Short mmCIF file of C-alpha atoms in Angstrom, two decimals:
data_model
loop_
_atom_site.label_atom_id
_atom_site.label_comp_id
_atom_site.label_asym_id
_atom_site.label_seq_id
_atom_site.Cartn_x
_atom_site.Cartn_y
_atom_site.Cartn_z
CA MET A 1 -57.54 24.31 42.04
CA PRO A 2 -54.53 25.51 41.64
CA LYS A 3 -54.54 28.63 42.20
CA GLY A 4 -53.19 29.78 38.67
CA GLN A 5 -56.21 27.61 37.32
CA ILE A 6 -58.46 30.48 39.62
CA ASN A 7 -59.60 33.58 37.55
CA ASP A 8 -62.20 35.95 36.89
CA ALA A 9 -63.83 33.67 34.68
CA THR A 10 -63.47 30.07 36.61
CA ALA A 11 -64.04 31.44 40.20
CA TYR A 12 -68.30 32.15 39.58
CA TYR A 13 -68.64 28.64 37.72
CA ILE A 14 -66.12 26.27 41.33
CA ASP A 15 -68.39 28.13 43.36
CA LEU A 16 -72.05 27.73 41.14
CA ILE A 17 -70.78 23.68 41.64
CA LYS A 18 -69.79 24.55 45.36
CA ASN A 19 -73.44 25.90 46.30
CA ALA A 20 -75.02 23.44 45.40
CA PHE A 21 -73.42 21.08 47.68
CA VAL A 22 -72.97 23.35 50.73
CA ARG A 23 -76.83 23.54 50.29
CA SER A 24 -77.26 20.06 50.50
CA ASN A 25 -75.02 19.58 53.81
CA PHE A 26 -72.00 18.34 52.43
CA ARG A 27 -68.76 19.62 54.13
CA VAL A 28 -66.62 20.68 50.86
CA SER A 29 -63.12 22.42 51.83
CA THR A 30 -60.56 23.40 48.87
CA PHE A 31 -56.74 22.85 48.45
CA HIS A 32 -54.06 24.57 46.15
CA LYS A 33 -51.98 21.26 46.30
CA ASN A 34 -52.65 17.93 45.89
CA ASP A 35 -51.23 17.42 49.48
CA PHE A 36 -54.88 16.90 51.74
CA GLU A 37 -55.85 13.53 53.01
CA LEU A 38 -58.15 11.25 50.91
CA GLU A 39 -60.60 9.35 52.39
CA ASP A 40 -63.14 6.89 50.54
CA SER A 41 -66.12 9.36 51.45
CA ASP A 42 -64.21 11.80 49.51
CA TYR A 43 -65.65 13.77 46.06
CA ILE A 44 -63.27 15.42 44.68
CA VAL A 45 -63.83 18.18 42.08
CA VAL A 46 -61.15 18.86 39.34
CA VAL A 47 -60.74 20.84 36.88
CA SER A 48 -58.62 19.48 34.14
CA PRO A 49 -57.42 16.69 33.53
CA LYS A 50 -54.19 16.39 34.86
CA ASP A 51 -55.23 17.68 38.14
CA PHE A 52 -57.60 14.13 37.48
CA LEU A 53 -54.73 12.10 36.58
CA GLY A 54 -53.32 13.50 39.94
CA VAL A 55 -56.09 12.62 42.36
CA TYR A 56 -56.69 9.03 40.62
CA ARG A 57 -52.87 8.15 40.79
CA ARG A 58 -53.13 8.56 44.51
CA ASN A 59 -56.38 6.12 44.65
CA ARG A 60 -57.87 4.80 41.70
CA LYS A 61 -61.66 4.13 43.24
CA ALA A 62 -62.06 8.00 44.28
CA LYS A 63 -64.86 9.80 43.55
CA ILE A 64 -63.17 12.30 41.09
CA ILE A 65 -65.76 15.36 39.45
CA ILE A 66 -64.05 17.44 36.73
CA TRP A 67 -65.72 20.14 34.59
CA PHE A 68 -63.73 20.28 31.40
CA GLN A 69 -63.76 23.83 30.69
CA GLY A 70 -62.10 23.47 26.60
CA LEU A 71 -60.63 21.09 24.53
CA LEU A 72 -56.67 20.13 26.49
CA PRO A 73 -55.51 18.15 23.09
CA GLU A 74 -56.71 21.14 20.28
CA GLU A 75 -56.42 24.07 22.46
CA ASN A 76 -52.74 23.17 23.18
CA LYS A 77 -52.42 22.83 19.57
CA MET A 78 -54.09 25.94 18.44
CA LEU A 79 -52.21 27.75 21.13
CA MET A 80 -49.05 26.33 20.43
CA GLY A 81 -48.99 25.97 16.85
CA ALA A 82 -47.74 22.78 15.00
CA ASN A 83 -43.83 22.30 16.07
CA LEU A 84 -42.77 18.93 16.92
CA PHE A 85 -42.59 19.72 20.57
CA GLN A 86 -46.71 19.87 20.30
CA LYS A 87 -46.72 17.07 18.02
CA LEU A 88 -45.19 14.61 20.26
CA ARG A 89 -47.59 16.46 23.35
CA PHE A 90 -50.65 16.03 21.46
CA PRO A 91 -51.54 12.08 21.83
CA ILE A 92 -50.24 12.61 25.56
CA TYR A 93 -53.06 15.46 25.87
CA ASN A 94 -55.36 13.29 23.96
CA TRP A 95 -55.14 10.12 26.46
CA MET A 96 -55.11 12.54 29.46
CA GLU A 97 -58.07 13.35 27.93
CA ARG A 98 -59.15 9.56 26.96
CA LYS A 99 -58.32 8.83 30.33
CA THR A 100 -60.27 10.98 32.42
CA ILE A 101 -63.04 10.58 29.88
CA HIS A 102 -63.51 7.10 31.01
CA HIS A 103 -62.24 7.08 34.19
CA SER A 104 -64.60 10.23 36.41
CA TYR A 105 -67.24 9.71 38.44
CA PHE A 106 -69.48 12.57 36.73
CA ASN A 107 -68.49 15.30 34.41
CA PHE A 108 -69.43 18.78 33.37
CA PHE A 109 -69.08 19.85 30.16
CA VAL A 110 -70.27 23.21 28.71
CA SER A 111 -72.03 23.03 25.36
CA ASP A 112 -73.62 20.25 24.06
CA ARG A 113 -70.73 19.49 21.50
CA MET A 114 -68.77 19.61 23.38
CA LYS A 115 -69.87 16.31 25.28
CA ARG A 116 -71.06 15.64 21.71
CA HIS A 117 -67.05 15.52 21.10
CA PHE A 118 -65.96 13.39 23.95
CA SER A 119 -68.97 10.80 23.01
CA GLU A 120 -67.48 10.66 18.98
CA LYS A 121 -63.82 11.16 20.12
CA TYR A 122 -63.84 8.74 22.63
CA ALA A 123 -66.88 6.77 22.24
CA TYR A 124 -67.87 8.41 25.69
CA ASP A 125 -72.28 6.94 25.70
CA ASN A 126 -72.69 7.37 29.73
CA SER A 127 -75.69 9.39 31.60
CA ASN A 128 -72.79 10.79 34.74
CA PHE A 129 -73.05 14.20 33.08
CA LEU A 130 -74.07 17.91 33.53
CA ILE A 131 -73.73 20.80 31.34
CA ILE A 132 -73.51 24.19 32.28
CA PRO A 133 -72.45 27.41 29.86
CA CYS A 134 -69.25 29.55 30.66
CA TYR A 135 -70.96 32.83 32.62
CA ASN A 136 -69.66 34.84 36.00
CA LYS A 137 -72.69 37.71 35.74
CA ASN A 138 -76.26 38.81 36.51
CA LEU A 139 -78.19 40.96 34.87
CA LYS A 140 -78.05 44.46 35.62
CA ARG A 141 -80.67 46.38 34.76
CA GLU A 142 -78.69 50.03 35.25
CA TYR A 143 -77.30 49.68 32.20
CA PHE A 144 -79.53 49.36 29.66
CA SER A 145 -80.69 52.65 28.93
CA SER A 146 -79.72 55.06 25.84
CA SER A 147 -78.77 58.08 27.81
CA ILE A 148 -75.57 55.96 28.43
CA LYS A 149 -74.77 54.46 25.47
CA PRO A 150 -72.80 56.75 22.77
CA LYS A 151 -73.95 56.09 19.14
CA THR A 152 -70.91 53.84 17.15
CA SER A 153 -69.15 53.16 20.44
CA PHE A 154 -67.35 50.19 20.71
CA VAL A 155 -65.55 47.88 23.31
CA TYR A 156 -63.23 44.59 23.32
CA ALA A 157 -62.81 43.39 26.59
CA GLY A 158 -60.23 40.39 27.17
CA GLY A 159 -56.17 39.38 25.66
CA ILE A 160 -54.82 39.18 22.59
CA TYR A 161 -54.17 35.75 21.99
CA PRO A 162 -54.77 34.76 18.23
CA TRP A 163 -57.68 32.85 19.27
CA GLN A 164 -59.37 35.86 20.86
CA CYS A 165 -58.97 37.42 17.03
CA PHE A 166 -58.41 40.79 18.08
CA ALA A 167 -56.27 41.02 15.20
CA GLU A 168 -59.43 40.67 12.88
CA THR A 169 -61.70 42.68 15.41
CA ILE A 170 -59.05 45.42 15.11
CA ALA A 171 -58.94 45.15 10.93
CA ILE A 172 -62.94 45.06 11.15
CA TYR A 173 -63.58 48.17 12.95
CA LYS A 174 -60.89 49.98 11.16
CA GLU A 175 -63.13 49.89 8.45
CA VAL A 176 -66.59 51.28 10.96
CA GLU A 177 -63.77 53.99 11.17
CA ARG A 178 -63.37 55.03 8.55
CA LYS A 179 -66.19 55.09 6.81
CA ASN A 180 -68.05 56.85 9.81
CA ASN A 181 -65.67 59.19 11.54
CA ASN A 182 -67.35 59.30 14.88
CA ALA A 183 -66.72 56.01 15.76
CA PHE A 184 -64.99 54.87 18.87
CA LEU A 185 -63.24 52.08 20.15
CA THR A 186 -62.07 51.36 23.79
CA VAL A 187 -59.93 48.30 24.47
CA LEU A 188 -59.73 46.30 27.75
CA THR A 189 -56.49 44.27 28.49
CA LYS A 190 -53.84 44.00 30.20
CA ASP A 191 -51.99 43.02 27.45
CA GLN A 192 -52.25 47.60 27.45
CA GLU A 193 -48.63 47.44 25.18
CA LYS A 194 -48.90 44.61 22.76
CA ALA A 195 -52.80 45.68 22.09
CA GLU A 196 -51.26 49.43 21.12
CA ASN A 197 -48.96 48.15 18.77
CA MET A 198 -50.99 46.59 16.45
CA ILE A 199 -53.78 49.00 16.99
CA LYS A 200 -51.06 52.21 15.37
CA MET A 201 -50.41 49.37 12.29
CA GLU A 202 -53.90 49.37 11.81
CA GLY A 203 -54.03 53.02 11.64
CA ILE A 204 -57.32 53.50 14.17
CA LYS A 205 -57.47 57.51 15.16
CA ASN A 206 -60.69 56.92 17.77
CA TYR A 207 -59.19 54.92 20.36
CA LYS A 208 -58.43 54.53 24.28
CA ILE A 209 -56.85 51.27 26.17
CA ASN A 210 -57.33 50.68 28.97
CA TYR A 211 -57.91 47.56 31.96
CA VAL A 212 -60.31 47.80 34.92
CA SER A 213 -59.76 45.46 37.73
CA LEU A 214 -63.11 42.65 38.22
CA GLU A 215 -65.59 45.20 39.76
CA GLU A 216 -65.21 48.12 37.55
CA VAL A 217 -65.60 46.34 34.66
CA MET A 218 -69.19 46.13 34.41
CA HIS A 219 -69.03 49.89 34.76
CA GLU A 220 -66.96 50.43 32.15
CA LEU A 221 -68.65 48.19 29.64
CA GLY A 222 -72.24 49.74 31.08
CA ASN A 223 -71.02 53.17 28.82
CA HIS A 224 -70.59 51.93 25.21
CA LYS A 225 -72.94 50.49 22.79
CA TYR A 226 -71.58 47.32 21.03
CA GLY A 227 -68.83 44.50 22.36
CA PHE A 228 -67.19 43.04 20.05
CA LEU A 229 -66.86 39.03 20.91
CA LEU A 230 -65.21 37.31 17.25
CA ARG A 231 -63.69 34.02 17.05
CA GLU A 232 -63.06 31.34 13.95
CA ASP A 233 -64.69 28.24 12.99
CA ASN A 234 -62.78 25.41 14.46
CA ILE A 235 -64.07 22.73 16.97
CA VAL A 236 -62.54 24.83 19.82
CA ASN A 237 -64.69 27.38 19.32
CA ASN A 238 -67.35 24.95 18.01
CA CYS A 239 -67.05 23.30 22.35
CA ALA A 240 -66.66 26.81 24.21
CA THR A 241 -68.93 29.25 25.60
CA PRO A 242 -67.06 32.34 26.29
CA THR A 243 -67.89 33.92 29.23
CA LYS A 244 -67.56 37.24 27.41
CA MET A 245 -71.07 36.59 25.79
CA ASN A 246 -72.56 36.36 29.42
CA THR A 247 -70.07 39.83 30.35
CA TYR A 248 -71.69 41.68 27.03
CA LEU A 249 -74.90 40.88 28.13
CA SER A 250 -74.95 41.47 31.64
CA ALA A 251 -73.74 45.04 31.25
CA GLY A 252 -76.94 46.58 28.24
CA LEU A 253 -73.85 45.73 25.17
CA MET A 254 -75.33 44.04 21.53
CA PRO A 255 -72.25 41.89 20.56
CA ILE A 256 -71.32 41.07 16.91
CA HIS A 257 -70.69 38.36 17.05
CA THR A 258 -70.06 34.91 14.47
CA TYR A 259 -71.70 31.48 14.23
CA ALA A 260 -68.37 29.55 14.98
CA VAL A 261 -70.18 29.52 19.04
CA HIS A 262 -72.86 26.54 19.07
CA SER A 263 -74.01 27.07 22.64
CA PHE A 264 -75.01 30.43 21.48
CA ASN A 265 -76.82 29.20 18.38
CA GLU A 266 -78.99 27.28 20.36
CA HIS A 267 -80.06 28.84 23.14
CA ILE A 268 -79.24 32.09 22.87
CA ASN A 269 -82.33 34.65 20.52
CA LEU A 270 -81.08 38.30 20.65
CA ASP A 271 -83.93 38.82 17.66
CA LYS A 272 -82.14 42.37 16.25
CA PHE A 273 -80.36 43.30 19.05
CA GLU A 274 -77.13 41.85 17.75
CA ILE A 275 -74.79 41.74 14.28
CA LYS A 276 -73.96 37.58 13.52
CA GLY A 277 -71.65 38.02 10.84
CA ASN A 278 -68.98 35.20 9.34
CA LEU A 279 -65.38 36.05 9.38
CA GLU A 280 -64.91 34.60 5.89
CA SER A 281 -66.88 37.77 5.11
CA GLU A 282 -65.13 40.49 3.35
CA LYS A 283 -64.80 43.39 6.33
CA SER A 284 -66.08 46.25 4.77
CA LYS A 285 -69.59 43.91 4.27
CA LEU A 286 -69.48 43.12 8.06
CA ALA A 287 -68.97 47.04 8.65
CA GLU A 288 -71.48 48.01 5.99
CA GLU A 289 -73.94 45.59 8.64
CA ILE A 290 -73.00 47.13 11.63
CA LEU A 291 -73.09 51.09 10.85
CA VAL A 292 -76.71 50.41 9.24
CA HIS A 293 -77.66 48.45 12.49
CA ASP A 294 -76.18 51.52 14.23
CA ASP A 295 -78.57 53.54 13.15
CA ILE A 296 -81.96 51.51 13.74
CA GLN A 297 -83.12 53.08 16.88
CA ILE A 298 -82.64 50.62 19.75
CA ASP A 299 -85.77 50.61 22.75
CA TYR A 300 -83.23 49.06 25.89
CA ASN A 301 -86.78 48.42 27.37
CA THR A 302 -87.17 45.79 24.91
CA TYR A 303 -84.00 44.45 24.52
CA TYR A 304 -83.54 43.99 29.21
CA ASP A 305 -86.97 41.76 28.29
CA VAL A 306 -85.08 39.50 25.06
CA CYS A 307 -81.71 39.43 27.86
CA HIS A 308 -83.86 38.61 30.60
CA SER A 309 -85.65 35.44 29.02
CA ASN A 310 -82.59 34.55 27.45
CA PHE A 311 -80.81 34.56 31.52
CA LYS A 312 -84.25 33.06 32.78
CA GLU A 313 -82.19 29.15 32.42
CA TYR A 314 -78.86 29.84 30.02
CA PHE A 315 -77.31 31.84 32.88
CA ASP A 316 -79.56 30.80 35.80
CA ASP A 317 -77.58 30.21 39.38
CA THR A 318 -81.20 28.97 40.42
CA HIS A 319 -81.34 26.56 37.86
CA TYR A 320 -78.21 24.97 37.93
CA ILE A 321 -78.11 25.02 41.25
CA GLU A 322 -81.33 22.49 40.68
CA LYS A 323 -80.05 20.26 38.05
CA ILE A 324 -76.46 19.55 40.44
CA THR A 325 -79.05 18.43 43.21
CA SER A 326 -81.09 16.51 41.44
CA GLU A 327 -78.86 15.08 38.91
CA LEU A 328 -75.41 14.87 40.50
CA ILE A 329 -75.84 15.00 44.38
CA SER A 330 -79.21 12.26 44.15
CA ARG A 331 -76.36 10.49 42.07
CA ILE A 332 -74.17 10.45 45.23
CA HIS A 333 -76.95 9.98 47.14
CA ALA A 334 -78.11 6.84 45.30
CA ASN A 335 -74.99 5.18 46.25
#
């Protein structure tokens, strides 16, 4: 685990895999560099094709387990753009990903759509995989209360990269604020200066920008009614499972999101406790839907029950530890 790849979103997932092995009486060690002794009896867990190839070059017989966090070629293309340098790297990333998927001992995917993507792109048809969405929070009952959820209060948590749709988020919020001057937006991000500039350019009046620690983030989120989680409809987002959904629901927020994340469409049903649309829709239309929803009386006891039913398997540690034990560790014992 290179230290740069351990963050708020990944540490929980890695610990979930660790815990399954520890409970099955494996000895687990963590290394931040590729400088460990490699025994034939070892099983190595990595979190990127680059790390996979680093181990694979040392020992072609190594039993390497990989968690695919995303789509390496497509994500880099999205982040870096279509410049000449990126065009040259794209086939290299494709080769790395293809090599990894066909030589790994076992694969963790974050969604059914990701698995299907690898099947379609690389003719991957093995059964050596398990699907676990990205999440890092448990449901917190204390945040499901109307007394701490001001009406027309919104929060956005995360970075402001283009693929996170922060520009689209504040444009839609601007329409909400224009129609209701009691609306208020809180932005929690490390990129405070850039976020401030973008918000001022939109002419938004009612807002605050802050960054809080991982320990404080739930308390901050819990004091709002809605959470923005917008994504464009593309293959990267179709295959992803943004941790933000889990975090928002844990804090009793009702998500404002899009149809782009296929796994959420298939596995999360919040009934009337969500606002879901397309980014292609007119901003004023989506803003109107938000304001209409804001006038609905919310029973937070019922909303908690709805979230609890969604968490029961989709965001449940016990469920996934049992799956890892039965589908990965039983495979190891069988060999």
